[in-house]
Short mmCIF file of C-alpha atoms in Angstrom, two decimals:
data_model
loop_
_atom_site.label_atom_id
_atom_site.label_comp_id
_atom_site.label_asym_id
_atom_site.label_seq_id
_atom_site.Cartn_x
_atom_site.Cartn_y
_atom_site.Cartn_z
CA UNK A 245 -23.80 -24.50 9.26
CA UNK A 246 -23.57 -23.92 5.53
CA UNK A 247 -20.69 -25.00 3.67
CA UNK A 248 -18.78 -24.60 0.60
CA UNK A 249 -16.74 -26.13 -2.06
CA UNK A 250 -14.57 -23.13 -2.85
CA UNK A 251 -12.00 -21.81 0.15
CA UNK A 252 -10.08 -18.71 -0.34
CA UNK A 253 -7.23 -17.84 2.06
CA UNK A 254 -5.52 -13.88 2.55
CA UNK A 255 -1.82 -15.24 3.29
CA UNK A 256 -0.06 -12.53 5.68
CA UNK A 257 -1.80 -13.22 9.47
CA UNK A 258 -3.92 -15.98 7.54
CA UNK A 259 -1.61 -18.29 6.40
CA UNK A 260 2.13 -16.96 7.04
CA UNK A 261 3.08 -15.27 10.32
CA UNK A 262 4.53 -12.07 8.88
CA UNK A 263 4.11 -9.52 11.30
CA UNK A 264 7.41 -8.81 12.24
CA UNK A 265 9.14 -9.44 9.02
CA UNK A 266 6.40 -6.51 7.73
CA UNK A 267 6.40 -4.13 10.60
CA UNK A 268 10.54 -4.39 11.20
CA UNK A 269 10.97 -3.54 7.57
CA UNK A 270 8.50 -0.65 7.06
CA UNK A 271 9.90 0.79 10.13
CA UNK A 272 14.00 0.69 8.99
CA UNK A 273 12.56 2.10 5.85
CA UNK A 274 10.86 5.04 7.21
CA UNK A 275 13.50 5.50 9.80
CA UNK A 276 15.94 6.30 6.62
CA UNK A 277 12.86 8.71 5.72
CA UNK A 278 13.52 10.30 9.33
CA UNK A 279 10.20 8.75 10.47
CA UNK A 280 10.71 6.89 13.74
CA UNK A 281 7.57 5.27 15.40
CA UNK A 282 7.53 2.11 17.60
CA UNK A 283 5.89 -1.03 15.86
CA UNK A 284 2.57 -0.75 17.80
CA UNK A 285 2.32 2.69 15.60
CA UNK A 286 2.87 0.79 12.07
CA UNK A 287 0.34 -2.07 13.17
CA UNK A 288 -2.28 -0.41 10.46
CA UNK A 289 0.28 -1.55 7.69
CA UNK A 290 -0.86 -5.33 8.41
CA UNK A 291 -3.05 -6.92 5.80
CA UNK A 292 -2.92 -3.73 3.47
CA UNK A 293 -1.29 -3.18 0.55
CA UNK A 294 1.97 -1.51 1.17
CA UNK A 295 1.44 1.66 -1.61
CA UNK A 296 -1.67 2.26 0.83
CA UNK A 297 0.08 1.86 4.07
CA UNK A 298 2.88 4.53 2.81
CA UNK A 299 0.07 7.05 2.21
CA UNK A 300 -0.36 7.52 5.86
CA UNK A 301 3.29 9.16 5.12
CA UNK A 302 4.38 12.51 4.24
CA UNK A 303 6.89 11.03 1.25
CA UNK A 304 8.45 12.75 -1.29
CA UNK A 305 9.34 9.50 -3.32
CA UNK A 306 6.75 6.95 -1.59
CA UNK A 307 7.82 4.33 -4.92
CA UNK A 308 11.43 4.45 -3.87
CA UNK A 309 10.24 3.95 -0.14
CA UNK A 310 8.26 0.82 -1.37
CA UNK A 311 11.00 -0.62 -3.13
CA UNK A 312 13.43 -0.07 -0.22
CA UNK A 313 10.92 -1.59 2.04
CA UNK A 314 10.60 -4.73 -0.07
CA UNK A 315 14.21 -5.22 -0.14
CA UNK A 316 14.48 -5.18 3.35
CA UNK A 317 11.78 -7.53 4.35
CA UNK A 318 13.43 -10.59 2.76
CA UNK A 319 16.32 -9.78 5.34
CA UNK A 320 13.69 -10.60 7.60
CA UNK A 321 12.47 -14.29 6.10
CA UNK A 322 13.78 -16.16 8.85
CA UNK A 323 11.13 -14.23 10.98
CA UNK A 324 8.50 -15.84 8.55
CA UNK A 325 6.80 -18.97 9.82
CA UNK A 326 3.49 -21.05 8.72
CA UNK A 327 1.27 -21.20 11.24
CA UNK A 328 0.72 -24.60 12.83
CA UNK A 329 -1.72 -26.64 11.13
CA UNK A 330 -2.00 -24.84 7.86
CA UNK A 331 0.24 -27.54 5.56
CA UNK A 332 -2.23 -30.27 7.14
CA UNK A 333 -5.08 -28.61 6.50
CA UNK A 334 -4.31 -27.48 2.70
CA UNK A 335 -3.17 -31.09 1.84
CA UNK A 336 -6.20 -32.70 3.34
CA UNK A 337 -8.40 -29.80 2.10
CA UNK A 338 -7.00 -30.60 -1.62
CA UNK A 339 -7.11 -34.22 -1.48
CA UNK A 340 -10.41 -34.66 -0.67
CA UNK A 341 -11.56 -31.96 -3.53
CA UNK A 342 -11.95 -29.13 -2.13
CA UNK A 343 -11.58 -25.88 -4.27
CA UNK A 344 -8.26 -23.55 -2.67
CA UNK A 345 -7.55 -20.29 -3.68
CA UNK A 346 -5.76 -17.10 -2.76
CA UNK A 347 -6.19 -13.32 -2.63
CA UNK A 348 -3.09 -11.64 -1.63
CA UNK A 349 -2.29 -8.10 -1.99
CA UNK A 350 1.14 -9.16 -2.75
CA UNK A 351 2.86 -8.78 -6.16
CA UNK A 352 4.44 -11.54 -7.74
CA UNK A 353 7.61 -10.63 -7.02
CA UNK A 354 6.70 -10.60 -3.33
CA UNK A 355 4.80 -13.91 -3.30
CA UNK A 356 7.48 -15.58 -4.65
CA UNK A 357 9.95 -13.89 -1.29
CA UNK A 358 8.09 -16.20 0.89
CA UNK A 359 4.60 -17.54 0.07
CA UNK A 360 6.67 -19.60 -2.62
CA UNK A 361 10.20 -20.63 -0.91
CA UNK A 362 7.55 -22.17 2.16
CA UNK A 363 5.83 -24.63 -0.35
CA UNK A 364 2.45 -23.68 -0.24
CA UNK A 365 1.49 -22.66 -3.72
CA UNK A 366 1.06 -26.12 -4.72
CA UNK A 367 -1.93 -26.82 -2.93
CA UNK A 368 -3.78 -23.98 -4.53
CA UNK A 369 -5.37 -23.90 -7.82
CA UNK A 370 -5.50 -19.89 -8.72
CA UNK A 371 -4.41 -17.36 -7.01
CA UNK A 372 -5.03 -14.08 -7.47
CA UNK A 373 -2.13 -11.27 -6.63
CA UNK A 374 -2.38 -7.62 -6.71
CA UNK A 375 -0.77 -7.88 -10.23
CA UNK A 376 -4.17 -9.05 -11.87
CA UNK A 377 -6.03 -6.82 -11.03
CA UNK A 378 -6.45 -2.85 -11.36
CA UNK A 379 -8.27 -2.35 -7.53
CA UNK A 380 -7.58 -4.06 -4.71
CA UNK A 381 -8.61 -5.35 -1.27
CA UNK A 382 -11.03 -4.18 0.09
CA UNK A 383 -12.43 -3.32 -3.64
CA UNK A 384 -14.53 -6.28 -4.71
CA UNK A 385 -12.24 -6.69 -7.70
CA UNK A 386 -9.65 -9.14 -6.80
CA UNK A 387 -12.79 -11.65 -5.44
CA UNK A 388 -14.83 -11.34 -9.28
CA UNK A 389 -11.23 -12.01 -10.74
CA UNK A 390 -11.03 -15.28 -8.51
CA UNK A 391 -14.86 -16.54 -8.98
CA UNK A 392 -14.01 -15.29 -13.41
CA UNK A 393 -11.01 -18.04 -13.36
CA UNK A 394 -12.12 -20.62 -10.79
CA UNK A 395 -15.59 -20.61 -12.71
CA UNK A 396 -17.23 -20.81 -8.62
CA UNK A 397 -20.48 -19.14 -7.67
CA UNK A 398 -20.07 -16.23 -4.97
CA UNK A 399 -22.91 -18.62 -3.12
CA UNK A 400 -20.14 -21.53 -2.89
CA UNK A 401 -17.21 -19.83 -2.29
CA UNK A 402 -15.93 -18.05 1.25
CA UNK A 403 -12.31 -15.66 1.80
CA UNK A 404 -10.96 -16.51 5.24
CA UNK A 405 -8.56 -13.70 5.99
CA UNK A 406 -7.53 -11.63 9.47
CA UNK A 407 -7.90 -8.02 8.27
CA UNK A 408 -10.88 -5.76 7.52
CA UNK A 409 -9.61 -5.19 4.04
CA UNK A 410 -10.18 -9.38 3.24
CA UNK A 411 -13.68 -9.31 4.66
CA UNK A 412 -14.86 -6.12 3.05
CA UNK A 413 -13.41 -7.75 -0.50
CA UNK A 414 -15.64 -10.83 0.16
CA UNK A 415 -18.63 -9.21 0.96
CA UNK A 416 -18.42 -6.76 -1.70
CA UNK A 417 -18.05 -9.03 -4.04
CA UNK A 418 -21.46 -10.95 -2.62
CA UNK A 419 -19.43 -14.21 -0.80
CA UNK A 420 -19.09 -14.71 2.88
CA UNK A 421 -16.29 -14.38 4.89
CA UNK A 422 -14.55 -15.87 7.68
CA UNK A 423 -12.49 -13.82 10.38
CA UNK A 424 -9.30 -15.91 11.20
CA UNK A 425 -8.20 -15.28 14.44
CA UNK A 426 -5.25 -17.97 14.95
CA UNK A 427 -2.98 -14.93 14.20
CA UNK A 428 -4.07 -12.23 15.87
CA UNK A 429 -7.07 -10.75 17.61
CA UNK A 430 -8.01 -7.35 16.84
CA UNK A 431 -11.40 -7.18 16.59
CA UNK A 432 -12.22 -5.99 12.88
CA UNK A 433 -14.47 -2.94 11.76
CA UNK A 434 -16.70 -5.05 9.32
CA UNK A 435 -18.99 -8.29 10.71
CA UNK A 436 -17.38 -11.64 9.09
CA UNK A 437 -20.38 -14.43 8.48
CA UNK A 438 -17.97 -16.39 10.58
CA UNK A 439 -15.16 -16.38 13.09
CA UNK A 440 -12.42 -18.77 13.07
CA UNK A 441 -10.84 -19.40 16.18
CA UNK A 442 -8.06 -21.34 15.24
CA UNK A 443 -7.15 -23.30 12.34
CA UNK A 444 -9.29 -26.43 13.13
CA UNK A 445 -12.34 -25.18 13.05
CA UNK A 446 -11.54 -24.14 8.84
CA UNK A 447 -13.25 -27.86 8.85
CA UNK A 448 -16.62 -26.83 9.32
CA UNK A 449 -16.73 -24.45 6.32
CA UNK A 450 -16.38 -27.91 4.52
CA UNK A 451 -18.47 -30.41 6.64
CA UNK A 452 -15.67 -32.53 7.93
CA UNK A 453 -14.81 -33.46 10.92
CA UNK A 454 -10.92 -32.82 12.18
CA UNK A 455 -8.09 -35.62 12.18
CA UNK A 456 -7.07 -36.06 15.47
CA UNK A 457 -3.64 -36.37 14.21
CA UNK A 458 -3.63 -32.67 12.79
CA UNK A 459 -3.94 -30.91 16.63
#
């Protein structure tokens, strides 16, 4: 299996478990909108920017919408968790010298709700938010802005993220990708180079072998 020196991680259904802090927020603020649909309708929102998910929406003031919907979701950060593993992994990952870096379709602002008060930005050494960049996911952009600051190769460097819009950006940008499934299953549109079943097996993209004391 090839391997590589430079790991990028997507954060929502990647790293964070933020499905229902995203999809109970979006749906209070379209409910105020008079738009009422069950959360198995507003699934499409997940691992999309959120000025793209509101297009799907007949909105007068979609901005104002965006901004309500922001402010509700950090009433919903006790809904946030890190999935198991992931602080093991990064820590080990780091330690041993391996490249980590993010592509999140988040604003600043918005990292900062959750991806920051969880302590996992230390253990990454760019990361790249929808704030640096003038296209996003699935545009190739925000994966030439990563390799332009790391200084990586597309050839050593692979996105792991759960959404079509994360393995699109990869490929596009002419890295591989890796589908992480830990989070949830949908089966994606595009074909990832690989398929992560669950957070352990992130260790082959780097040639090591699993500490029995991260399971």
């Amino acid at each position: 299996m090839k391997t590589y020196t430079h790991l990028v991680f997507d954060i929502d259904g990647t790293l964070l478990n933020t499905e229902m802090a995203v999809l109970h927020s979006l749906q209070w603020a379209l409910k105020r909108q008079g738009i009422e649909l069950p959360l198995d309708q507003l699934r499409f929102a997940l691992g999309i920017p959120g000025t793209d998910a509101l297009k799907r929406f007949p909105l007068a003031h979609p901005d104002q919408v965006l901004r309500e919907w922001d402010a509700k979701y950090t009433e919903f950060l006790d809904e946030i968790t890190v999935f198991e593993g992931i602080p093991e992994l990064l820590k080990t990952l780091r330690d041993h010298g391996v490249a980590l870096g993010v592509i999140t379709s988040k604003t600043q602002i918005e990292l900062a709700q959750d991806f920051g008060v969880l302590g996992l930005a230390e253990y990454f050494s760019v990361i790249v938010t929808a704030d640096d960049t003038v296209q996003h996911k699935p545009d190739a952009e925000p994966m030439r802005h990563y390799l332009m600051r790391s200084g990586a190769s597309a050839a050593e460097t692979i996105y792991i993220g759960d959404a079509d819009y994360d393995l699109q950006c990869a490929l596009r940008a002419g890295c591989d990708c890796a589908l992480a499934q830990w989070g949830r299953t949908d089966k994606p549109n595009t074909t990832p180079t690989w398929i992560l079943k669950q957070v352990e097996d992130v260790w082959q993209l780097v040639g090591m072998t699993p500490d029995p004391s991260h399971r």
